Amino acid sequence: MYVAGIDIGSTSGEALILEGERIAGWSIVDTGYSSRRAAEQALELALQRSGVARDQLRRIVATGYGRVSVDFADQQVTEISCYARGAHFLYPQVQTVIDIGGQDSKVVAVGSGGKPLDFAMNDKCAAGTGRFLEVIARVLQLELAEMGDWALRAKRAAEISSTCTVFAESEVVTLVADGVTREEIVAGICRSIARRVAAMAARVGVEPPVMFAGGVARNRGVVHALEEALGHPLIVPEEPQIVGALGAALIARDGMDGSDKLFGPQG
Amino acid sequence: MDDPRDIRIRLLRGLLRSPLGLRLVRALLAGRPQKPHHHVSADFFLEMARGAYASRACPVVWSNIFVPSELFWGLGIVPFFPETWAGLAASMGLSALGVSQAAAVGYPIDLCTVHRSAAGLWASQLFPRIDAGVATSHACDLAGQMLGNFAYAQGKPFFLLDVPQDDDDASVDYLTVQLERLIAHWREVLGIDFDPDRLREAIRLSNQARALALEVATLREAEPAPLRGSGMRDQLAMLTAMFGHPSGVRYYQSLRDYTAQRIANGQPEQTHQRVRLYWMHLMPYFESDLLFILEDELGGVIAWEEISTLWWEELDEREPLRSLARKIASLFFNGPIQRRTEMALRLIQRYHCQGAIHFSHWGCRQSAGALYVLRARLRREGVPLLILDGDCIDPSNLPLGPLRTRLEAFMEMLV
């Protein structure tokens, strides 16, 4: 008996096929201009990789900012609930989840059964998100994927004072002109993101163990800076981008009996 | 400042300044199907508008909303509240005009949009004449600055009531002396006669309205909630303008009867009710899907709103000024934050709320500045708090997508 979770973010969309407790397969695609199209593509790819036919799916739950566009889903649930649920499934002891995605970041306090107890999200600003890294990568003519390694090579981090992505871009241009190395600038950018997210996390209250999920969790520079800023080691799942889709799939599985309960037995 | 292309502004300007135009608006509103208490409030505000815009019978004093209205009605003064009129303009879809005109006269964008919009509406010549200005120093210091600006720019006198943070006897004494000085000041600059009997009558009317408003508050304890919280977004305007005027009594009588009837007939305004909530600070004054999403899609019930809370004790007509001084000082936004948080906890318990939502209106420091303490205090009592950043005046500053996610996630947490 298969179910699917689909997480449509601003930058990427993920789908995950679940059979009981087993992850049968998953996929990641670019969201592009259409959330619905990305959801279809992600689902087809995940089904293909799982060796499961579409008509074998019993239930689909959509999450992420594009969830409302996934009209073929049986239910839409927010990414707050799905990240909490997915993180709890992977690491039942997790008490805090931090997700930094393409255009937003969030912190969720996780209770028993994977139920969110509190949450905070970034407001109307791309600072502290993956978009911030993308902009700076372009200015520094670096590949996004290699930014983490550049940051870790730095002997010190440049001070980036701007919290606004646009102003930070100007600041980076000035730093480049002043001869500051790319390593130091990237390390400074990672630290800037980490400080902003850590401040947001403080609103919720950071209780370890802390999981770091979302696409930016692949960036080792941000992981390092965030661990420093929080004062806690971070658990980074093997596939940090699929935590939301996993949570959605778990909710889909539990909803097959017709209940609308989103969380586990204690949740 | 004038935009000749905007016919709406010209029309509105003409309507407001013409007794005939205001009568026409009144007739149009009277013919519209609306709740009985809304007829009373519409009549009241039109009457105020007539006194401020189209009549020279009484002096017009521009004021922030926390100067007690009993004082104006008891002295034969027509009050004009720029903050209230900014909210009214937003409900009529005119906030973009106010906000853009404020930018044109140099107000920075990080200021509260209520006051920016008011400044813009004034710059667009949509406000009435002014004979004097007055403001209290508490709750919102920007209001005092703006009212001072308005008076100064138009060459009119301005009086600031300095409000101490406590409502103990010494503070009330201090404030009472200032109210006496204010009346002396108005007698001098406005040429009004001070009739103590008239002020006492305003106090009596205020107490009558207060008793009725308290009955409404008791009726709203009912489950299911008889009224939609979103329909109560105008309550701050009522609480701060109507008391001391006969319309205040009529309004709360009508609202009480309407609420009682809804309960008796088993017809709550909101049919889909899942989770009871306490709403803190303001709500969008303009038509927005935000409250539709909360109430109709998600079944969130705003069981009580902070701004609907009648905060003062019964006034004593034997000591009207002292009573009004105590009313000013006892405002829950005044003094230490504990006054507000403890009131929140009492109301959350009284209305059986499972969570609270704080709407952080753009640029409003006086409310959002307390969020850390508020959240910590509510958390200690096991009450989840959702903070929504938005704007109650400017629709372009209310991003529905992110706000929907926050509302949905909050409801998922509570259900």
XYZ file of C-alpha atoms in Angstrom:
682
model
C 0.000 0.000 0.000
C 1.684 3.144 -1.220
C 1.195 6.809 -0.392
C 2.977 9.934 -1.606
C 4.121 13.192 -0.089
C 4.868 16.160 -2.319
C 6.682 19.253 -1.106
C 6.652 22.186 -3.523
C 9.023 24.931 -2.461
C 9.942 28.136 -4.239
C 13.099 26.661 -5.753
C 12.630 22.892 -5.785
C 9.891 20.325 -5.536
C 10.247 16.924 -3.913
C 8.081 13.822 -3.993
C 8.441 10.741 -1.857
C 6.715 7.370 -2.063
C 6.143 5.538 1.193
C 5.130 1.967 1.810
C 4.407 1.501 5.498
C 7.619 2.608 7.172
C 9.748 2.089 4.057
C 10.771 4.887 1.705
C 10.247 3.321 -1.700
C 11.696 6.217 -3.674
C 11.924 9.964 -3.987
C 12.773 12.714 -6.404
C 13.846 16.341 -6.519
C 12.992 18.661 -9.422
C 13.228 22.393 -10.046
C 9.977 24.166 -9.326
C 10.211 26.448 -12.334
C 7.261 28.658 -13.168
C 4.483 26.184 -12.379
C 4.051 24.563 -8.985
C 1.491 22.119 -10.363
C 3.766 21.031 -13.193
C 6.670 20.599 -10.776
C 4.455 18.467 -8.539
C 3.456 16.238 -11.470
C 7.072 15.894 -12.589
C 8.362 15.141 -9.114
C 5.648 12.560 -8.523
C 6.179 10.794 -11.842
C 9.908 10.644 -11.246
C 9.500 9.313 -7.717
C 7.012 6.680 -8.908
C 9.380 5.653 -11.662
C 12.280 5.306 -9.236
C 10.103 3.340 -6.823
C 8.774 1.024 -9.487
C 5.260 1.948 -8.426
C 2.376 2.742 -10.760
C 0.304 5.883 -10.207
C -2.871 3.883 -9.618
C -1.161 2.034 -6.772
C -1.065 5.238 -4.755
C -3.755 5.288 -2.088
C -3.323 8.839 -0.929
C -1.325 11.994 -1.674
C -0.563 14.879 0.665
C 0.946 18.110 -0.632
C 2.942 20.616 1.366
C 5.226 23.602 0.804
C 4.336 27.056 -0.429
C 3.037 25.547 -3.695
C 0.742 23.050 -1.951
C -2.432 24.851 -2.939
C -1.555 24.362 -6.607
C -1.372 20.585 -6.242
C -5.048 20.049 -6.961
C -4.678 16.303 -7.394
C -3.567 15.852 -3.784
C -6.057 14.473 -1.265
C -4.965 16.898 1.407
C -2.796 19.965 1.839
C -0.794 20.394 5.019
C 1.663 23.150 5.881
C 5.394 22.563 5.727
C 5.592 23.359 9.452
C 3.673 20.211 10.340
C 5.353 18.130 7.629
C 8.913 19.049 8.609
C 8.158 18.297 12.252
C 6.600 14.974 11.331
C 9.357 13.994 8.882
C 12.149 14.930 11.280
C 10.527 13.002 14.100
C 10.292 9.931 11.874
C 13.975 10.084 10.945
C 15.211 10.962 14.438
C 12.509 10.495 17.088
C 14.619 12.319 19.671
C 14.774 15.565 17.636
C 13.307 18.567 19.453
C 14.064 21.362 17.018
C 14.047 21.452 13.212
C 15.627 24.230 11.223
C 14.826 24.373 7.548
C 16.479 26.823 5.201
C 14.979 26.655 1.771
C 15.190 28.675 -1.403
C 13.196 31.668 -0.254
C 12.218 31.029 3.289
C 13.545 29.651 6.489
C 11.729 28.238 9.447
C 12.338 26.868 12.899
C 9.971 24.347 14.440
C 9.912 23.100 18.027
C 8.940 19.433 17.826
C 6.929 17.660 20.484
C 5.929 14.073 20.967
C 4.527 12.288 17.942
C 6.177 14.868 15.699
C 3.695 17.577 16.622
C 4.900 21.150 16.248
C 4.803 23.041 19.532
C 5.847 26.409 18.177
C 7.391 27.819 15.032
C 8.918 30.897 13.479
C 9.402 31.839 9.844
C 11.378 34.557 8.115
C 9.445 37.661 7.213
C 9.211 39.340 3.840
C 12.954 39.188 3.345
C 15.323 36.851 1.560
C 18.173 37.290 4.037
C 18.691 34.030 5.882
C 17.538 31.918 2.935
C 19.051 30.045 0.022
C 18.285 32.991 -2.238
C 20.829 35.032 -0.307
C 23.508 32.439 -1.146
C 22.446 32.314 -4.793
C 22.780 36.081 -5.190
C 26.217 36.148 -3.620
C 27.369 33.081 -5.598
C 26.524 34.962 -8.787
C 28.437 38.055 -7.658
C 31.484 35.956 -6.755
C 31.153 33.801 -9.882
C 31.003 30.600 -7.855
C 28.897 27.486 -8.203
C 26.336 27.292 -5.439
C 27.345 23.722 -4.628
C 30.959 24.669 -3.977
C 30.290 27.612 -1.678
C 30.411 25.500 1.462
C 33.941 24.318 0.719
C 35.071 27.876 -0.017
C 33.713 28.985 3.350
C 35.488 26.218 5.229
C 38.821 27.161 3.647
C 38.629 30.707 5.026
C 41.013 31.676 7.819
C 38.528 34.287 9.000
C 35.074 35.448 8.012
C 34.528 38.863 6.476
C 32.045 41.036 8.354
C 28.850 41.437 6.361
C 26.798 44.090 8.102
C 23.813 44.296 5.783
C 20.804 42.164 6.559
C 19.182 43.024 3.237
C 20.151 40.756 0.318
C 20.334 43.642 -2.126
C 22.496 45.792 0.136
C 24.644 42.763 1.038
C 25.295 42.294 -2.667
C 26.617 45.854 -2.867
C 28.661 45.245 0.259
C 30.225 42.129 -1.252
C 31.151 44.076 -4.379
C 32.908 46.597 -2.131
C 34.717 43.832 -0.239
C 35.906 42.325 -3.511
C 37.200 45.735 -4.576
C 38.989 46.022 -1.230
C 40.825 42.771 -1.912
C 39.055 40.566 0.632
C 39.356 36.935 -0.488
C 36.378 35.016 -1.832
C 36.823 32.433 0.938
C 36.477 35.112 3.598
C 33.493 36.682 1.896
C 31.673 33.352 1.539
C 32.435 32.525 5.167
C 31.049 35.941 6.105
C 27.890 35.283 4.119
C 27.412 31.884 5.780
C 27.859 33.495 9.164
C 25.391 36.235 8.267
C 22.734 33.644 7.353
C 23.507 31.631 10.475
C 23.168 34.635 12.762
C 19.858 35.585 11.251
C 18.444 32.072 11.506
C 19.832 31.631 15.021
C 18.057 34.828 16.090
C 14.829 33.475 14.646
C 15.441 30.139 16.386
C 15.855 31.927 19.707
C 12.265 33.159 19.386
C 11.078 29.561 19.423
C 13.738 28.343 21.860
C 16.373 25.916 20.641
C 16.263 22.551 22.382
C 18.780 19.918 21.275
C 18.947 17.632 19.388
C 18.559 19.995 16.455
C 18.016 18.832 12.896
C 19.016 21.007 9.943
C 16.945 20.289 6.834
C 16.250 21.918 3.474
C 18.505 22.561 0.502
C 20.869 24.909 2.315
C 21.730 22.137 4.797
C 23.919 20.735 2.002
C 26.170 23.760 2.383
C 28.840 22.768 4.885
C 29.810 26.398 5.432
C 26.321 27.289 6.664
C 26.156 24.109 8.774
C 29.418 25.060 10.468
C 28.377 28.686 10.990
C 24.964 27.672 12.314
C 26.483 25.204 14.778
C 28.674 28.024 16.037
C 25.801 30.473 16.255
C 23.489 28.044 18.052
C 26.115 26.422 20.243
C 24.722 22.997 19.362
C 25.810 20.317 16.896
C 23.359 19.808 14.050
C 21.936 16.579 12.706
C 21.910 16.811 8.927
C 19.950 13.968 7.319
C 21.475 12.186 4.376
C 18.872 13.808 2.112
C 17.962 17.059 3.854
C 15.630 18.207 1.085
C 13.109 15.410 1.396
C 12.167 15.820 5.061
C 9.031 17.823 4.189
C 7.879 15.349 1.549
C 8.518 12.512 3.995
C 6.365 14.216 6.617
C 3.617 14.714 4.024
C 3.800 11.030 3.080
C 3.546 9.978 6.718
C 0.469 12.158 7.135
C -0.951 10.620 3.943
C -0.353 7.143 5.337
C -2.016 7.938 8.645
C -4.935 9.571 6.919
C -5.929 6.464 5.022
C -8.381 5.495 7.759
C -10.220 8.737 7.144
C -8.876 10.490 10.230
C -7.507 13.991 9.925
C -4.918 13.489 12.640
C -1.597 14.901 11.516
C 0.693 13.626 14.224
C 1.749 10.407 15.904
C 0.162 8.653 18.884
C 1.444 11.146 21.437
C 1.017 14.142 19.208
C -0.759 67.556 -2.911
C -4.019 67.602 -4.785
C -4.494 65.005 -7.475
C -7.040 66.504 -9.890
C -7.322 63.207 -11.740
C -8.772 61.437 -8.809
C -12.477 62.083 -9.038
C -13.083 60.067 -5.901
C -11.102 62.508 -3.781
C -12.924 65.495 -5.168
C -16.250 63.790 -4.687
C -15.435 62.787 -1.142
C -14.159 66.260 -0.336
C -17.377 67.736 -1.649
C -19.585 65.248 0.156
C -17.875 65.741 3.491
C -18.151 69.514 3.368
C -21.739 69.665 2.244
C -24.618 69.150 4.711
C -26.697 67.970 1.771
C -24.020 65.508 0.715
C -23.801 64.044 4.205
C -27.590 63.733 4.343
C -27.437 61.902 1.035
C -24.799 59.478 2.345
C -26.888 58.949 5.468
C -29.970 58.146 3.384
C -27.986 55.744 1.216
C -26.558 53.951 4.266
C -29.958 53.790 5.946
C -31.326 51.972 2.907
C -28.575 49.377 2.942
C -29.192 46.067 4.659
C -26.857 45.987 7.617
C -26.891 45.035 11.262
C -28.909 47.378 13.474
C -25.907 48.504 15.532
C -24.083 49.389 12.334
C -26.891 51.778 11.451
C -26.340 53.479 14.814
C -22.578 53.728 14.366
C -22.888 54.977 10.772
C -25.320 57.675 11.941
C -22.994 58.624 14.760
C -19.930 59.019 12.574
C -21.877 60.918 9.944
C -23.132 63.246 12.659
C -19.558 63.724 13.808
C -18.499 64.376 10.231
C -21.261 66.943 9.829
C -20.111 68.716 13.002
C -16.489 68.688 11.923
C -16.759 69.354 8.190
C -20.020 71.036 7.430
C -20.993 73.018 10.495
C -19.432 75.868 12.427
C -21.659 75.470 15.464
C -19.026 73.839 17.694
C -15.242 74.013 17.838
C -13.381 71.070 16.307
C -10.507 69.540 18.264
C -8.241 66.987 16.659
C -7.280 64.310 19.122
C -5.642 60.935 19.471
C -8.054 58.161 20.364
C -7.144 57.906 24.046
C -8.331 61.333 25.153
C -11.670 60.425 26.777
C -14.571 61.179 24.459
C -16.727 62.155 27.458
C -14.598 65.265 27.738
C -15.473 66.437 24.223
C -19.174 65.627 24.375
C -19.384 67.075 27.880
C -17.849 70.370 26.775
C -19.695 70.813 23.503
C -16.657 70.128 21.347
C -16.656 68.024 18.177
C -13.708 65.639 18.336
C -11.891 64.596 15.212
C -9.735 61.492 15.518
C -7.272 61.263 12.586
C -6.376 57.663 13.557
C -10.013 56.598 13.383
C -10.533 58.366 10.091
C -7.441 56.680 8.670
C -9.058 53.341 9.551
C -12.318 54.450 8.010
C -10.522 55.532 4.840
C -8.845 52.109 4.685
C -12.241 50.429 4.929
C -13.331 52.578 1.968
C -10.301 51.540 -0.092
C -8.559 54.915 0.250
C -5.479 53.818 2.172
C -3.244 53.803 -0.896
C -4.007 57.483 -1.340
C -3.179 58.336 2.271
C 0.029 56.306 2.344
C 1.333 57.622 -0.973
C 0.574 61.238 -0.044
C 2.365 60.764 3.295
C 5.472 59.709 1.393
C 5.106 62.822 -0.723
C 5.149 65.067 2.364
C 8.211 63.331 3.728
C 7.063 60.770 6.279
C 9.422 57.768 6.239
C 7.992 54.368 5.346
C 8.872 52.719 8.639
C 6.316 54.844 10.480
C 2.980 53.342 11.394
C 0.636 53.390 8.395
C -2.288 54.598 10.514
C -0.446 57.841 11.114
C 1.118 57.970 7.671
C -2.267 57.492 6.086
C -3.721 60.189 8.338
C -0.951 62.554 7.282
C -1.604 61.754 3.637
C -5.347 62.267 3.954
C -4.694 65.591 5.630
C -2.300 66.533 2.824
C -5.054 65.617 0.360
C -7.350 68.081 2.136
C -9.703 65.350 3.245
C -9.668 66.398 6.877
C -11.897 69.086 8.387
C -10.977 72.384 9.962
C -9.048 72.353 13.221
C -9.483 74.742 16.141
C -7.071 73.001 18.521
C -5.160 69.759 18.968
C -4.816 67.472 21.969
C -3.173 64.113 22.640
C -2.205 61.854 25.483
C 1.411 60.866 25.837
C 0.685 57.193 26.551
C 0.136 54.049 24.493
C 1.488 55.486 21.245
C 3.954 58.346 21.271
C 3.717 58.791 17.512
C 0.105 59.921 17.912
C 1.197 62.807 20.116
C 3.866 63.817 17.635
C 1.486 63.676 14.700
C -1.266 65.610 16.437
C 1.312 68.208 17.452
C 2.445 68.395 13.829
C -1.083 68.813 12.525
C -1.814 71.636 14.973
C 1.526 73.376 14.404
C 1.252 73.176 10.622
C -2.152 74.848 10.767
C -1.182 77.455 13.350
C -3.444 76.047 16.079
C -2.770 75.447 19.783
C -1.885 71.971 20.983
C -2.072 70.420 24.448
C -0.269 67.241 25.479
C -1.597 65.291 28.453
C 1.377 63.736 30.178
C 0.170 60.326 31.406
C 2.065 58.618 34.225
C 2.564 54.874 33.949
C 0.584 53.964 37.078
C -3.072 54.452 37.878
C -2.554 54.991 41.608
C -3.947 58.007 43.466
C -0.852 60.164 43.023
C -0.860 59.574 39.256
C -4.563 60.259 39.025
C -4.105 63.501 41.006
C -1.349 64.548 38.620
C -3.514 63.827 35.591
C -6.605 65.470 37.085
C -4.715 68.746 37.433
C -3.751 68.509 33.778
C -7.362 67.937 32.764
C -8.343 71.054 34.726
C -5.632 72.962 32.900
C -6.807 71.544 29.590
C -10.330 72.808 30.199
C -8.993 76.227 31.171
C -6.870 76.186 28.018
C -9.857 75.316 25.838
C -12.020 77.976 27.491
C -9.384 80.463 26.539
C -8.498 79.356 23.010
C -11.885 77.975 21.914
C -14.106 80.372 23.869
C -16.253 77.533 25.216
C -18.368 77.730 28.355
C -17.738 75.032 30.902
C -21.047 73.647 32.145
C -20.431 71.062 34.887
C -23.952 69.661 34.453
C -23.295 68.943 30.818
C -20.101 67.084 31.696
C -21.961 65.120 34.378
C -24.576 64.155 31.801
C -21.797 62.872 29.523
C -20.477 60.821 32.439
C -23.946 59.354 33.034
C -24.304 58.431 29.365
C -20.851 56.907 29.389
C -21.721 54.725 32.386
C -24.929 53.583 30.726
C -23.062 52.589 27.574
C -20.422 50.924 29.711
C -22.985 48.739 31.490
C -24.424 47.659 28.137
C -20.967 46.983 26.670
C -20.211 44.772 29.666
C -23.400 42.835 28.962
C -22.208 42.272 25.399
C -18.895 41.008 26.770
C -20.736 38.517 28.974
C -22.957 37.353 26.124
C -19.885 36.713 24.002
C -18.711 34.060 26.454
C -21.301 31.770 24.834
C -20.235 28.736 22.820
C -20.601 28.654 19.885
C -19.461 32.265 19.671
C -22.458 34.395 18.637
C -20.457 37.050 16.757
C -17.704 36.979 14.202
C -14.522 38.457 15.609
C -13.738 39.984 12.216
C -16.962 41.968 12.491
C -15.678 43.593 15.660
C -12.657 45.280 14.111
C -14.301 48.669 14.523
C -14.651 48.312 18.295
C -11.697 50.518 19.145
C -13.380 53.364 17.276
C -16.580 52.815 19.248
C -14.819 52.535 22.602
C -12.882 55.720 22.039
C -15.457 57.983 20.368
C -18.975 57.096 21.485
C -18.816 57.151 25.259
C -20.464 60.224 26.686
C -22.715 60.623 23.633
C -26.302 59.319 23.450
C -25.312 57.213 20.433
C -23.017 55.156 22.658
C -26.000 53.979 24.668
C -28.016 53.258 21.541
C -25.134 51.427 19.907
C -24.403 49.057 22.783
C -28.102 48.500 23.416
C -28.484 47.468 19.814
C -25.364 45.297 19.850
C -26.474 43.631 23.084
C -29.936 42.845 21.679
C -28.463 41.558 18.425
C -26.000 39.310 20.259
C -28.669 37.986 22.617
C -30.933 37.268 19.681
C -28.205 35.330 17.862
C -27.725 33.176 20.952
C -31.433 32.698 21.566
C -32.044 31.667 17.971
C -29.013 29.385 17.884
C -27.672 31.319 14.893
C -24.017 32.188 15.386
C -22.668 34.507 12.711
C -19.869 32.036 12.028
C -21.115 28.507 11.447
C -17.773 26.686 11.089
C -16.205 26.913 14.580
C -13.252 24.717 15.538
C -10.774 26.587 17.724
C -11.410 29.599 19.959
C -8.797 32.335 19.794
C -7.892 35.604 21.469
C -6.916 38.301 18.963
C -4.398 40.883 20.088
C -3.933 44.379 18.730
C -5.600 45.555 15.524
C -7.162 43.805 12.529
C -7.042 44.867 8.892
C -9.621 47.611 8.429
C -9.885 46.913 4.709
C -11.579 43.934 3.114
C -9.010 41.162 3.193
C -8.989 37.414 2.765
C -6.866 37.036 5.884
C -9.793 36.875 8.275
C -11.883 34.908 5.768
C -9.151 32.246 5.692
C -8.997 32.121 9.468
C -12.714 32.076 10.147
C -14.396 30.457 7.172
C -11.734 28.139 5.794
C -9.972 27.097 8.973
C -12.745 27.459 11.537
C -10.738 29.761 13.804
C -13.085 31.669 16.083
C -11.988 35.027 17.355
C -13.825 34.670 20.629
C -12.534 37.983 21.944
C -10.402 40.860 20.712
C -8.058 42.826 22.919
C -9.312 46.089 21.420
C -12.906 45.299 22.401
C -11.937 45.254 26.051
C -13.568 47.969 28.090
C -10.728 48.789 30.428
C -12.002 51.421 32.825
C -13.997 51.362 36.039
C -17.401 52.992 36.327
C -16.996 56.781 36.249
C -18.055 58.913 39.196
C -20.179 61.876 38.138
C -19.383 63.598 41.440
C -15.711 63.654 40.411
C -15.844 63.674 36.616
C -12.312 64.835 35.892
C -10.747 62.540 38.447
C -12.715 59.645 36.974
C -11.593 60.501 33.486
C -8.005 60.809 34.699
C -8.237 57.289 36.105
C -9.769 56.067 32.862
C -6.829 57.454 30.893
C -4.182 56.040 33.222
C -5.744 52.585 33.548
C -5.526 51.813 29.825
C -4.002 48.354 29.353
C -1.477 49.684 26.855
C -0.156 52.054 29.535
C 2.480 51.211 32.141
C 4.267 47.929 32.627
C 3.664 45.173 30.100
C 2.339 42.919 32.876
C -0.889 44.908 32.848
C -1.499 43.786 29.273
C -0.271 40.218 29.628
C -2.301 39.552 32.759
C -5.378 40.987 31.077
C -4.702 38.702 28.106
C -4.526 35.655 30.358
C -7.753 36.595 32.137
C -9.565 37.027 28.829
C -8.119 33.847 27.346
C -9.468 31.965 30.334
C -12.796 33.778 30.352
C -13.477 33.114 26.657
C -12.023 29.581 26.704
C -9.446 30.376 24.059
C -6.991 27.670 22.997
C -4.499 30.095 21.511
C -3.793 33.735 20.811
C -2.881 35.684 17.697
C -0.978 38.944 17.832
C -1.358 41.028 14.691
C 1.781 43.135 14.544
C 0.720 46.179 12.611
C 3.454 47.737 10.492
C 5.433 50.390 12.319
C 3.603 50.000 15.611
C 6.289 49.667 18.267
C 4.021 50.121 21.254
C 2.401 46.740 20.726
C 5.049 44.616 19.037
C 7.749 45.822 21.399
C 6.228 43.691 24.139
C 6.116 40.455 22.188
C 8.990 38.705 23.919
C 7.434 39.089 27.345
C 3.978 38.357 26.033
C 5.031 35.141 24.318
C 7.010 33.948 27.340
C 4.139 34.662 29.727
C 1.539 32.941 27.567
C 3.850 29.993 26.994
C 4.240 29.566 30.756
C 0.468 29.157 30.939
C 0.445 26.756 27.991
C -1.178 29.204 25.575
C 0.349 29.126 22.077
C 0.833 32.532 20.472
C 1.013 33.205 16.756
C 2.578 36.464 15.663
C 1.354 37.755 12.316
C 3.258 40.626 10.762
C 0.956 42.716 8.628
C -0.711 46.034 8.131
C -4.190 47.099 9.139
C -4.250 50.046 6.744
C -2.212 49.196 3.663
C -3.397 46.094 1.741
C -0.161 46.000 -0.258
C 1.693 45.251 2.971
C -0.314 42.179 3.878
C 1.214 39.224 1.997
C -1.506 36.601 2.067
C 0.604 33.590 0.999
C 3.005 33.596 3.967
C 0.235 34.638 6.341
C -1.946 31.750 5.164
C 0.864 29.298 5.899
C 1.261 30.696 9.399
C -2.465 30.568 10.099
C -2.819 27.034 8.747
C 0.208 25.793 10.673
C -1.084 27.379 13.844
C -4.464 25.749 13.431
C -2.817 22.383 12.670
C -0.962 22.792 15.954
C -4.084 23.579 17.937
C -6.603 21.144 16.499
